[in-house]
Structures are given as C-alpha cells and as structure tokens.
Short mmCIF file of C-alpha atoms in Angstrom, two decimals:
data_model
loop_
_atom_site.label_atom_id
_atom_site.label_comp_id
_atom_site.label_asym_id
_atom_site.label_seq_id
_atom_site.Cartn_x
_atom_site.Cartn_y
_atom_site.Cartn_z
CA UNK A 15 -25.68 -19.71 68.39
CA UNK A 16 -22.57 -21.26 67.58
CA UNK A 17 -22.57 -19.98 64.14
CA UNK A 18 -22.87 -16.42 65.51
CA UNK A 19 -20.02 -16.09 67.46
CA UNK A 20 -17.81 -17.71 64.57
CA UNK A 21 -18.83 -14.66 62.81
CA UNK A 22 -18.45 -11.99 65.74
CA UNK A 23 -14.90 -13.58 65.81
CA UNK A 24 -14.12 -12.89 62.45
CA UNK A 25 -15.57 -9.20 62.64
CA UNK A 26 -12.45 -8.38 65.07
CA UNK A 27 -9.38 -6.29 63.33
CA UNK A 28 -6.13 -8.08 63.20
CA UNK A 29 -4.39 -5.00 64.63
CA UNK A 30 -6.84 -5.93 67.71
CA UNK A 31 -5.87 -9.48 68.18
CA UNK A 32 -2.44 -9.01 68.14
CA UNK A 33 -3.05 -6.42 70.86
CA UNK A 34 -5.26 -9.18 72.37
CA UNK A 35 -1.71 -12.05 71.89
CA UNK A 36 0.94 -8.96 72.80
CA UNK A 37 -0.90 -8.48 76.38
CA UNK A 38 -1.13 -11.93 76.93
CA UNK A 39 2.24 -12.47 76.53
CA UNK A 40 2.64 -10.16 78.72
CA UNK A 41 0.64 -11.50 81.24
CA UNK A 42 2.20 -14.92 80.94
CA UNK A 43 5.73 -13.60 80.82
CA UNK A 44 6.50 -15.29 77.57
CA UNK A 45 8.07 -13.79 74.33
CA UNK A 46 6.00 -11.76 71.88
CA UNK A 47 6.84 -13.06 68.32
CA UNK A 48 4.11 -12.56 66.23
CA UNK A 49 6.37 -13.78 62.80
CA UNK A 50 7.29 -16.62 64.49
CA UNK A 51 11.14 -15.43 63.93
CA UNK A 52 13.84 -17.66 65.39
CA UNK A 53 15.65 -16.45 68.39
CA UNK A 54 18.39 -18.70 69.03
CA UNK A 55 16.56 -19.03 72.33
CA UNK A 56 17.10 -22.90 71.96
CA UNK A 57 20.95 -23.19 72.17
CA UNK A 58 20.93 -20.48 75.43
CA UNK A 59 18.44 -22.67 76.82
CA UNK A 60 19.92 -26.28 76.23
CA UNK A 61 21.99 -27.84 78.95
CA UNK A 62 25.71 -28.14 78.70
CA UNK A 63 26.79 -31.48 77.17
CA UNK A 64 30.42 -31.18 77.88
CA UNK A 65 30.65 -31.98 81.78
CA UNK A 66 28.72 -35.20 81.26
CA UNK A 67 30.99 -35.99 77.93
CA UNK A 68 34.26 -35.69 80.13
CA UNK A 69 33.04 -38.45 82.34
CA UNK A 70 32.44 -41.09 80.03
CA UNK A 71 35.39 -43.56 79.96
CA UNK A 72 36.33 -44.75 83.21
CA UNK A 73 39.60 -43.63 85.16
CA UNK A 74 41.84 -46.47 84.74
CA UNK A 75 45.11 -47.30 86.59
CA UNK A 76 47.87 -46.01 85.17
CA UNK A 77 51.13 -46.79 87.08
CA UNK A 78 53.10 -44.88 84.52
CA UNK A 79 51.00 -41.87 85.11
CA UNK A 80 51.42 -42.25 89.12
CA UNK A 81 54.98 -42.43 88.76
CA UNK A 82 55.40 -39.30 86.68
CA UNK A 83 53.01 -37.12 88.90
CA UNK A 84 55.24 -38.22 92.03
CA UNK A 85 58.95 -38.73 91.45
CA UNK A 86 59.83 -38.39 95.53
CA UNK A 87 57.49 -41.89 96.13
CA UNK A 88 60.73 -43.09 93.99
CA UNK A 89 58.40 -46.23 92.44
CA UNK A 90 59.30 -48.09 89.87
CA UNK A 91 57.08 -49.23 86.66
CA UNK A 92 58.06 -52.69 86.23
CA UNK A 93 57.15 -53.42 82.54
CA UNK A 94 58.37 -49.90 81.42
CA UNK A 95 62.14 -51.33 82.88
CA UNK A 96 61.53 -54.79 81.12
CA UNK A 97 60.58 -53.12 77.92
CA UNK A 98 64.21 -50.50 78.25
CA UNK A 99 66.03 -54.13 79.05
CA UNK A 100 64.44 -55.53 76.14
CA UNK A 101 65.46 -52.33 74.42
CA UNK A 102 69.31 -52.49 75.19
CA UNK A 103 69.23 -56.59 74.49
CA UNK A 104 68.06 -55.82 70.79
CA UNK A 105 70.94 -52.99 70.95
CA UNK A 106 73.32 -55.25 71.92
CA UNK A 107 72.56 -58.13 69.34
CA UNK A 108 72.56 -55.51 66.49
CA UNK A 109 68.80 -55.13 66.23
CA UNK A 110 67.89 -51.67 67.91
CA UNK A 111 66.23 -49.32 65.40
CA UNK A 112 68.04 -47.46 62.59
CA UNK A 113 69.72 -43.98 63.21
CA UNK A 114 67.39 -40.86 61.84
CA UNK A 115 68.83 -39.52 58.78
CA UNK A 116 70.56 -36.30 58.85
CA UNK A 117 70.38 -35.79 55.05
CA UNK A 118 67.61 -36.15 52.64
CA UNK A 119 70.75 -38.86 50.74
CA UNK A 120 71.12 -40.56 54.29
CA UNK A 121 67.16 -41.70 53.95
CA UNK A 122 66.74 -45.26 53.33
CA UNK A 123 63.31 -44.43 50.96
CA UNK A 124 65.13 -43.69 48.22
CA UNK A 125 67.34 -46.80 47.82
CA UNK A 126 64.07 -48.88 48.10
CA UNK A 127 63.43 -50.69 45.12
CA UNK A 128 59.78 -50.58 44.23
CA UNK Y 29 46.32 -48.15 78.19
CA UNK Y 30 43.95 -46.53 75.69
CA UNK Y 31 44.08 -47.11 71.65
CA UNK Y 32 44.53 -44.19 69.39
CA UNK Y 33 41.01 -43.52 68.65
CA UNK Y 34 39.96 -43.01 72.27
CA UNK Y 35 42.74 -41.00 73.54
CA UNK Y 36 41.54 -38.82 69.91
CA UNK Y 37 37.34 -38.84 71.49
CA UNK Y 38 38.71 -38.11 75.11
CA UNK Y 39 40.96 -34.80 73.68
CA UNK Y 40 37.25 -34.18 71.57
CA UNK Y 41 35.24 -34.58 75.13
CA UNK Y 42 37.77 -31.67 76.78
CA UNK Y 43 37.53 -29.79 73.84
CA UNK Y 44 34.04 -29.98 73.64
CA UNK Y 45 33.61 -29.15 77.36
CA UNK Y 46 36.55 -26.42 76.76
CA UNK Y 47 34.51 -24.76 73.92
CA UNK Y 48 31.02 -25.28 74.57
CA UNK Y 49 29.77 -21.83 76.06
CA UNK Y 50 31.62 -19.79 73.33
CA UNK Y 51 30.19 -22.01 70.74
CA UNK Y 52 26.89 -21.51 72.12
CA UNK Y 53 27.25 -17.84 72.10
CA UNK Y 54 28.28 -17.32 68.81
CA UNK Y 55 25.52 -20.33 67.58
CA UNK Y 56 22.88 -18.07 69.51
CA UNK Y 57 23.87 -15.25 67.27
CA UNK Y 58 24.43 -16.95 64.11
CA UNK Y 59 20.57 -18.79 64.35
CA UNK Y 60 19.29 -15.44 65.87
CA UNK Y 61 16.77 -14.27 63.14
CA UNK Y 62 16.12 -10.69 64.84
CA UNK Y 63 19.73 -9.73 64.46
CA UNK Y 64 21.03 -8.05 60.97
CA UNK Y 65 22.51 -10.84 58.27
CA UNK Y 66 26.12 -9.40 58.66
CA UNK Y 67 26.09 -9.89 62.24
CA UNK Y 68 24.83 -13.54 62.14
CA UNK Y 69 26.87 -13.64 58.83
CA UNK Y 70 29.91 -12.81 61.16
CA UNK Y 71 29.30 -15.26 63.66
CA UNK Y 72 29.32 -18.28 61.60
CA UNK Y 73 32.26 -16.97 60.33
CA UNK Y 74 34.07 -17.09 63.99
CA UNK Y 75 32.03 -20.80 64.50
CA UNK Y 76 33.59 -21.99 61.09
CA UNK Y 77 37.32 -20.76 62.87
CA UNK Y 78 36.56 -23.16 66.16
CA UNK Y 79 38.88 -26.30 66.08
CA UNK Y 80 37.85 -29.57 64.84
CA UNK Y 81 37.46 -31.32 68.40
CA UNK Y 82 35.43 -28.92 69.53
CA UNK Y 83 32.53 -29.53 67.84
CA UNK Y 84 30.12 -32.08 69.71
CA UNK Y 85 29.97 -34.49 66.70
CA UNK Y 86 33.17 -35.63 66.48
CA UNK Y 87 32.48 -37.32 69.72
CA UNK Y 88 31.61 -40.77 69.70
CA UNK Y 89 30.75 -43.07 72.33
CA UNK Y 90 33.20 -46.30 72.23
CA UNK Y 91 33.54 -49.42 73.96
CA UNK Y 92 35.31 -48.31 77.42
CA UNK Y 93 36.68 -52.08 77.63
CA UNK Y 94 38.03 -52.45 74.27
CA UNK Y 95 37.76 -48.99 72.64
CA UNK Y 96 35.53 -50.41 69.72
CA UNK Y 97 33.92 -47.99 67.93
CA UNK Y 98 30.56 -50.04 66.69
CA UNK Y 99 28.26 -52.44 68.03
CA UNK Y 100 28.80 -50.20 71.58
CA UNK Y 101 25.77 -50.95 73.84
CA UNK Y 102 24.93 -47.57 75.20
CA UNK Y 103 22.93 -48.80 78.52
CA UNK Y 104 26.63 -49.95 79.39
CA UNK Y 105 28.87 -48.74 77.43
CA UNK Y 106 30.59 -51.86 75.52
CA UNK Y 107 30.64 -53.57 72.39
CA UNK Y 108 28.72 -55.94 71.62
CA UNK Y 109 31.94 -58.87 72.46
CA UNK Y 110 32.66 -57.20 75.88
CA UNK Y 111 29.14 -57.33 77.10
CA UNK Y 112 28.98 -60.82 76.33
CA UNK Y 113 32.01 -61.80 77.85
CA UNK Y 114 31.68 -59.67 80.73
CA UNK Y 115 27.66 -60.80 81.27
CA UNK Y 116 29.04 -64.93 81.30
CA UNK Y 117 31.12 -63.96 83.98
CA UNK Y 118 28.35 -62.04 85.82
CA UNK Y 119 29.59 -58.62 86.10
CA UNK Y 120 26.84 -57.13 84.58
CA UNK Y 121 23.89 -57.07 87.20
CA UNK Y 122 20.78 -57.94 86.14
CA UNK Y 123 21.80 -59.48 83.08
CA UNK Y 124 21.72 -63.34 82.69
CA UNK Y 125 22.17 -65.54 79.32
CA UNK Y 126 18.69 -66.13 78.51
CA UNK Y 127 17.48 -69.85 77.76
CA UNK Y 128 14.20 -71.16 77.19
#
C-alpha cells in the first residue's frame, strides 16, 4: 500500500508541486522562494545591537564633567587646582615643559644623538 | 577616569548605535540575491565607505573596573583580577570563595 502511493507521488509534474508549495505559501503567509535565493531578510529582521552596546560601561562620577556642564554652581575640582599648583611649582623651579618649536631648526629631534 | 582603549570602544558603541540602520540597509541590499549584481555591487561599495567605529566588531567588551581588555567575565563584566577582588569583599551577590 505504502509502496503505491510512493509511486503515485512520483507520477505528479514538478510544475504541479510547485503550484502545490506557491499556494501554500500563500496560505501560510510566508515567502515563495523556490531557489532558495538569499533575501537579506536576516539583517531587516535582526534586532538592533547598538542601544544595548551604549549601555555597557557604567556612568561614573565625573566632577570635572559636572563642573563644565554648570559653570553658575561656581564648584571647584579640587585635584584639577592641585595638579595647575603643581603645574606652576615645576614652572617656577625651572622644570615646566619645553616651548613648541616654531621652526623645523628649533626641534630638539634633530640635535639628538642616536 | 577611563583609559584610552575604552574611551576608543565607547566612541565605537555610539558609532555603532549612530550607524546601525544605514548599515543594515545597505547590508540588506548588498546580501540581497534577487537584486541585479551592480546594485548589490554598489552597496558594498557605500558599506566599504562607512567609518571604522561603526562597524559592530570593533567593539569589545572590557573590564568596566579596570578597562582590561582579556580575561573579562561577561556574566559581570570584569576581568578576571577585579572579580576576585571585588567577590573577597562581597560585592558580588551570590558569589562566595569556594572551599571544600
């Protein structure tokens, strides 16, 4: 019995199958793609990674940031003054950091001995 | 305040975010085998112009205690040093030193 409908099967056209697929497709709303050609379908479909990226590293506490964003709260960042003091000591004593070179002959590179 | 490297993935993260539809629209093309070869041919093209922090591999998840780019646990986010120190002083929950 088995054996006979195997062969009834194989009796049908092609033509008449894919009819058979096309209307079920139809039927089942899905996409009728007989060739099994890629769409793309798969990177409209995908959720978006990027709002879930963005959130990754914690917000930490940035004083400096806080006193940028409001100047009228008039707040001070305590380690940014120590580190200016610290700045204009070093001045002082001789030790601040060389002036930029105007000329290409001003640049302390080339009298470097190798 | 952040090292190098992570302020570098958090600009990638914004750009991805920044980026992501139009990449998606011109990847939908580009993959799209119904569509005529110049066409997809033309929207590679325009994905090949995209900046490099847009794309969603040059993020990488790093240690958001130390900025460490290996060894990060992903179930919480540190390396591998961080977790320990931070699971001895028991501000991990749920996580004890085990000891048998």
């Amino acid at each position: 019995m088995a054996s006979a409908v195997r062969i009834s099967a194989q009796a049908i056209r092609p033509a008449r199958l894919a009819a058979l697929t096309q209307l079920r497709c139809q039927l089942t709303e899905t996409s009728y793609n007989p060739q099994s050609l890629r769409t793309g379908a798969k990177y409209l479909r995908a959720r978006l990674r990027g709002p879930s990226m963005v959130g990754y590293y914690p917000d930490g506490f940035d004083i400096a940031q806080i006193v940028r964003r409001y100047p009228e709260l008039e707040m001070v960042d305590e380690d940014e003054e120590e580190r200016l003091v610290d700045v204009m000591d070093r001045k002082k004593r001789g030790k601040g950091a060389p002036k930029k070179a105007k000329t290409k002959s001003d640049s302390r590179r080339l009298g470097k001995k190798r | 305040m952040p090292n190098a490297r992570v302020l570098r993935d958090i600009k990638a993260r914004h750009g991805v975010r920044a980026n992501e539809i139009a990449r998606r629209a011109y990847l939908y093309v580009a993959r799209n085998e119904t569509l005529s070869p110049q066409v997809r041919h033309h929207a590679q093209l325009q994905l090949n112009t995209f900046e490099r922090y847009t794309r969603p591999t040059t993020v990488k998840n790093r240690c958001i205690e130390s900025g460490r780019g290996r060894g990060v646990m992903s179930e919480f986010g540190l390396c591998r040093f961080q977790f320990r120190l931070k699971a001895l002083r028991g501000e991990l929950p749920g996580v004890s030193k085990a000891s048998w």
